[in-house]
Every structure is written in structure tokens, then in C-alpha cells.
Tab-separated table of C-alpha atoms in Angstrom:
chain	number	residue	atom	x	y	z
A	1	MET	CA	-0.054	0.024	-0.258
A	2	SER	CA	2.807	2.375	0.872
A	3	GLN	CA	4.619	1.512	-2.120
A	4	ASN	CA	1.600	2.444	-4.328
A	5	ILE	CA	1.125	5.800	-2.578
A	6	LYS	CA	5.112	6.305	-3.175
A	7	ASN	CA	4.620	5.488	-6.656
A	8	ILE	CA	1.656	8.022	-7.144
A	9	ASN	CA	3.748	10.797	-5.445
A	10	THR	CA	6.766	10.184	-7.736
A	11	THR	CA	4.262	10.321	-10.979
A	12	SER	CA	2.693	13.478	-9.654
A	13	GLN	CA	6.142	15.068	-9.055
A	14	ILE	CA	7.331	14.208	-12.620
A	15	ASN	CA	3.997	15.430	-14.183
A	16	GLU	CA	4.135	18.578	-12.262
A	17	ARG	CA	7.675	19.144	-13.586
A	18	ALA	CA	6.508	18.647	-17.125
A	19	LEU	CA	3.807	20.971	-16.669
A	20	LEU	CA	6.213	23.977	-15.204
A	21	GLU	CA	8.660	23.257	-17.822
A	22	ARG	CA	5.905	23.789	-20.604
A	23	LYS	CA	4.769	27.062	-18.978
A	24	PHE	CA	8.540	28.120	-18.803
A	25	GLU	CA	9.344	27.238	-22.591
A	26	THR	CA	6.045	28.726	-23.492
A	27	ALA	CA	7.277	32.056	-22.057
A	28	ARG	CA	10.479	31.964	-23.852
A	29	GLY	CA	8.718	31.068	-27.142
A	30	ASN	CA	6.742	34.278	-26.988
A	31	ILE	CA	9.764	36.355	-26.593
A	32	LEU	CA	11.257	34.722	-29.807
A	33	LEU	CA	7.836	35.145	-31.480
A	34	VAL	CA	7.843	38.801	-30.561
A	35	ILE	CA	11.346	39.385	-32.051
A	36	VAL	CA	10.476	37.775	-35.268
A	37	MET	CA	7.368	39.359	-35.722
A	38	THR	CA	8.577	42.742	-34.907
A	39	ILE	CA	11.626	42.278	-37.426
A	40	VAL	CA	9.015	41.169	-40.138
A	41	ASN	CA	6.717	44.341	-39.369
A	42	VAL	CA	9.680	46.710	-39.394
A	43	LEU	CA	10.967	45.205	-42.584
A	44	LEU	CA	7.442	45.726	-44.123
A	45	LEU	CA	7.126	49.288	-42.985
A	46	VAL	CA	10.496	50.239	-44.507
A	47	LEU	CA	9.220	48.679	-47.735
A	48	ASN	CA	5.982	50.510	-47.609
A	49	ALA	CA	4.128	47.252	-47.662
A	50	ASN	CA	1.090	48.397	-45.941
A	51	THR	CA	0.932	45.256	-44.080
A	52	TYR	CA	1.222	44.635	-40.282
A	53	PHE	CA	1.374	41.315	-38.245
A	54	LEU	CA	0.242	40.719	-34.734
A	55	PHE	CA	2.773	39.764	-32.052
A	56	SER	CA	4.930	42.742	-32.499
A	57	ALA	CA	6.734	44.918	-29.962
A	58	TYR	CA	5.210	48.680	-30.162
A	59	ILE	CA	8.329	50.716	-29.217
A	60	PRO	CA	10.577	49.374	-32.120
A	61	PHE	CA	7.872	49.728	-34.591
A	62	ILE	CA	6.905	53.531	-33.722
A	63	LEU	CA	10.606	54.333	-33.752
A	64	ALA	CA	10.940	53.054	-37.256
A	65	ASP	CA	7.596	54.568	-38.223
A	66	CYS	CA	8.956	57.995	-37.033
A	67	GLY	CA	12.017	57.551	-39.098
A	68	MET	CA	10.075	56.934	-42.220
A	69	TYR	CA	7.513	59.510	-41.510
A	70	PHE	CA	10.070	62.563	-40.684
A	71	CYS	CA	12.347	61.580	-43.418
A	72	GLY	CA	9.524	61.712	-46.018
A	73	LEU	CA	9.704	58.226	-47.189
A	74	TYR	CA	5.956	57.542	-46.976
A	75	PRO	CA	3.899	58.137	-50.199
A	76	GLU	CA	3.268	61.782	-50.780
A	77	GLU	CA	-0.409	61.764	-50.163
A	78	ILE	CA	0.375	61.339	-46.416
A	79	TYR	CA	2.181	64.726	-46.442
A	80	THR	CA	-0.712	66.874	-46.609
A	81	GLY	CA	-1.939	69.890	-44.363
A	82	GLU	CA	0.682	71.144	-42.041
A	83	MET	CA	3.293	68.805	-43.313
A	84	ALA	CA	3.088	70.094	-47.149
A	85	GLY	CA	6.342	71.571	-48.204
A	86	VAL	CA	7.985	70.966	-44.917
A	87	GLU	CA	11.757	70.083	-45.182
A	88	PHE	CA	12.343	66.469	-44.179
A	89	LEU	CA	15.224	65.099	-42.068
A	90	PRO	CA	18.217	63.484	-43.525
A	91	LYS	CA	17.918	59.659	-44.005
A	92	ALA	CA	20.509	59.278	-41.579
A	93	PHE	CA	17.786	59.740	-38.895
A	94	LEU	CA	16.028	56.713	-40.142
A	95	VAL	CA	19.190	54.756	-39.784
A	96	ILE	CA	19.583	56.216	-36.265
A	97	MET	CA	16.004	54.732	-35.500
A	98	LEU	CA	16.798	51.416	-36.965
A	99	VAL	CA	19.672	51.148	-34.918
A	100	ILE	CA	17.828	51.821	-31.860
A	101	VAL	CA	15.591	49.321	-32.946
A	102	ALA	CA	17.943	46.812	-33.454
A	103	VAL	CA	19.467	47.338	-29.816
A	104	ILE	CA	15.906	46.685	-28.364
A	105	LEU	CA	15.600	43.564	-30.231
A	106	ALA	CA	19.015	42.412	-29.335
A	107	LEU	CA	18.008	42.823	-25.652
A	108	TYR	CA	15.043	41.004	-26.076
A	109	PHE	CA	17.286	38.100	-27.943
A	110	LEU	CA	19.684	37.931	-25.088
A	111	SER	CA	16.714	37.536	-22.433
A	112	TRP	CA	15.561	34.603	-24.521
A	113	LEU	CA	19.096	32.983	-25.309
A	114	LEU	CA	20.064	33.469	-21.797
A	115	SER	CA	17.014	32.247	-19.947
A	116	LYS	CA	17.543	28.859	-21.713
A	117	LYS	CA	19.451	27.662	-18.480
A	118	GLN	CA	16.463	28.671	-16.383
A	119	LYS	CA	17.713	31.987	-15.245
A	120	LYS	CA	14.808	33.755	-13.838
A	121	GLY	CA	16.442	37.135	-13.945
A	122	TRP	CA	16.376	37.344	-17.841
A	123	LEU	CA	12.581	36.490	-17.942
A	124	VAL	CA	12.157	39.213	-15.315
A	125	PHE	CA	14.102	41.527	-17.538
A	126	ALA	CA	11.888	40.695	-20.686
A	127	LEU	CA	8.709	41.164	-18.672
A	128	ILE	CA	9.684	44.596	-17.431
A	129	PHE	CA	10.818	45.569	-21.142
A	130	PHE	CA	7.494	44.326	-22.587
A	131	THR	CA	5.452	45.846	-19.927
A	132	LEU	CA	6.913	49.259	-20.661
A	133	ASP	CA	6.227	48.498	-24.284
A	134	THR	CA	2.855	47.924	-23.580
A	135	LEU	CA	2.317	50.926	-21.280
A	136	ALA	CA	3.766	52.877	-24.304
A	137	MET	CA	1.287	51.574	-26.444
A	138	PHE	CA	-1.721	52.545	-24.214
A	139	GLY	CA	-0.085	55.926	-23.511
A	140	LEU	CA	0.486	57.002	-27.014
A	141	ASN	CA	-2.428	55.299	-28.810
A	142	GLY	CA	-5.069	55.318	-25.788
A	143	PHE	CA	-7.876	52.808	-26.294
A	144	VAL	CA	-8.399	52.292	-30.192
A	145	ALA	CA	-10.964	49.861	-31.087
A	146	ASP	CA	-9.110	48.834	-34.218
A	147	SER	CA	-6.300	47.784	-31.880
A	148	ILE	CA	-7.934	45.655	-29.506
A	149	ILE	CA	-6.529	42.544	-30.627
A	150	ASP	CA	-3.059	43.934	-30.475
A	151	TYR	CA	-3.916	45.018	-26.902
A	152	ALA	CA	-5.209	41.659	-26.092
A	153	ILE	CA	-1.988	39.763	-27.327
A	154	HIS	CA	0.242	42.313	-25.496
A	155	ILE	CA	-1.473	41.556	-22.128
A	156	TRP	CA	-1.477	37.727	-23.059
A	157	VAL	CA	2.187	37.857	-23.669
A	158	ILE	CA	2.858	39.544	-20.326
A	159	VAL	CA	0.603	36.760	-18.582
A	160	SER	CA	2.765	33.850	-19.935
A	161	LEU	CA	5.866	35.777	-18.905
A	162	VAL	CA	4.440	35.812	-15.330
A	163	SER	CA	3.380	32.408	-15.644
A	164	GLY	CA	6.839	31.532	-16.740
A	165	ILE	CA	8.749	33.276	-14.018
A	166	SER	CA	6.237	31.645	-11.413
A	167	ALA	CA	6.691	28.072	-13.043
A	168	LEU	CA	10.548	28.824	-12.877
A	169	SER	CA	10.323	29.571	-9.260
A	170	LYS	CA	8.536	26.254	-8.443
A	171	LEU	CA	10.639	24.200	-10.748
A	172	LYS	CA	13.727	25.313	-8.537
A	173	LYS	CA	11.876	23.994	-5.225
A	174	LEU	CA	11.154	20.409	-6.917
A	175	PRO	CA	13.689	17.596	-6.617
A	176	ALA	CA	15.623	16.582	-9.901
A	177	VAL	CA	14.163	13.785	-11.922
A	178	GLU	CA	17.393	12.112	-11.292
A	179	GLU	CA	16.894	12.246	-7.604
A	180	VAL	CA	13.089	11.118	-7.722
A	181	ALA	CA	13.992	8.091	-9.908
A	182	ALA	CA	17.068	7.142	-7.817
A	183	GLU	CA	14.796	7.546	-4.457
A	184	GLU	CA	12.050	5.294	-6.486
A	185	ILE	CA	14.791	2.592	-7.371
A	186	SER	CA	16.048	2.761	-3.526
A	187	THR	CA	12.677	2.152	-2.457
A	188	GLU	CA	12.149	-0.813	-4.765
A	189	VAL	CA	15.494	-2.344	-3.849
A	190	VAL	CA	14.773	-2.155	-0.189
A	191	SER	CA	11.430	-3.390	-0.659
A	192	GLU	CA	12.637	-6.510	-2.586
A	193	THR	CA	15.509	-6.892	0.026
A	194	THR	CA	12.802	-7.074	2.624
A	195	GLU	CA	10.782	-9.470	0.711
A	196	VAL	CA	13.605	-11.684	0.171
A	197	THR	CA	14.903	-11.623	3.860
A	198	ALA	CA	11.517	-12.400	4.877
A	199	GLU	CA	11.321	-15.543	2.517
A	200	SER	CA	14.766	-16.538	3.822
A	201	ASN	CA	13.492	-16.402	7.342
A	202	ASN	CA	10.319	-18.606	6.516
A	203	GLU	CA	12.423	-20.995	4.868
A	204	ALA	CA	14.810	-21.372	7.668
A	205	ALA	CA	11.955	-21.559	9.935
A	206	ASN	CA	10.528	-24.259	7.976
A	207	GLU	CA	13.816	-26.235	7.854
A	208	THR	CA	14.214	-25.806	11.690
A	209	GLU	CA	10.722	-26.820	12.754
A	210	PRO	CA	11.546	-30.714	11.756
A	211	GLU	CA	14.816	-30.688	13.357
A	212	ALA	CA	13.449	-29.224	16.515
A	213	ALA	CA	10.502	-31.766	16.584
A	214	ILE	CA	12.851	-34.807	15.905
A	215	GLU	CA	15.212	-33.401	18.874
A	216	ALA	CA	12.046	-33.210	21.057
A	217	GLU	CA	11.026	-36.754	20.519
A	218	ALA	CA	14.501	-38.043	21.143
A	219	THR	CA	14.453	-36.300	24.400
A	220	GLU	CA	11.209	-37.848	25.307
A	221	GLU	CA	12.487	-41.313	24.481
A	222	LYS	CA	15.524	-40.781	26.721
A	223	GLU	CA	13.307	-39.737	29.681
A	224	GLU	CA	10.973	-42.704	29.226
A	225	ASN	CA	13.937	-45.195	29.322
């Protein structure tokens, strides 16, 4: 009975570890997805493709957008009213914006890469960075109905990062899989040894009983004589 309970506990620990590891890897996967989609969106922006994909960081995109806009690289119909006839900034300004974008994405990439060895600090860094990105999006855009899906995805990424950090904290408190397996094997060996010892004792007792009976009979015959 106790062995069955032990096996159930061991299986429960292994399942819990697998669940926590999935949450941790999901958080890391979302960081990588944000990086990739941000790069795609910035490239599409520079190419004037008029296409935008979700799961993008807001600050890098808006920096590239400012570079394109103030350098006069958008179609002419955009520059009407107050912007008509305004002298635009040199293209070096766009280059500077793109360099800043690259630095921000490099920091995201570092948080993804260095968190692989279950270093919680890098996940926390990514959480803070992406939270600031989300706050900037709300602060500059306000609540726009057309961007509600983008808002929802930003919040979902933040939740997944929080979940990944929490999962990693719990993982650190769980025994390693090798320790659980070793403990289980040790328990099985002790159990088998106990069973073998019990069987040996029973066999020894069974062998001793006839000898004891013969000796008792011999003693009784001597007393009668």
C-alpha cells in the first residue's frame, strides 16, 4: 500500500515538473515570437508594404515609423496640410532609429537566449521590457477599438511571462528527475530486499521446525528409558 502511494507521488512530481517546464518554455517561445514578428513588421514598414502582423513590440515599430515619416519616405499623399512643403530630415535619422530598434531587439534576444538555462532574471528583464512597451502603446495610442486584438496579445504575452517566471520559481523547489528516480529505485531495492529476507526467514523456520521436532522426540524417549 505504501509502495503504491510512493509511486503515485513520484508520478505526480514528474507530471508537475513537465507542466511547469511547458509554461517556462511557452514564455520563452513568446519572447522569440515577438522578436521575429517585430523584425518582419519593421521590414514591411520600411518597404511601404502596408501590412502589419500581430505579436509585434510597439516601441521598435513606432521608432521605425517615426524615421520613415520624418524623413519623408512615405507616399506623398500622406504629407498634406501642415506637413506640406516641410523640409524633411536626412535619411541618417532613419538609420539612427533602426539602430535603436536593433538594440532593443538584441536585448529581447539576449533575454530569450540566456534564460534557456533557467535563469529567472532574464525572464524578469523581458517582462519589465515588454510591460513598458505595452504601457507606451496605451499611453501614445489610448484605447483604439481597431487595436483591441493587439492590446489583448500584449496582455497575453505579459501573463505568459509572469506564468513562466512563477513556474521557474516552483521548478527550483522540486527535486531533480534523477533524484526522484533514484529514490524510487532505492525504495524498490529496499522493498525487494525485505521480501527476500522475509522469504529466507520463512524457509529457515520451515527447515528448523522438523529438526526441533526430532530433537524433542529424542528427548522424550530418553526420559522414558
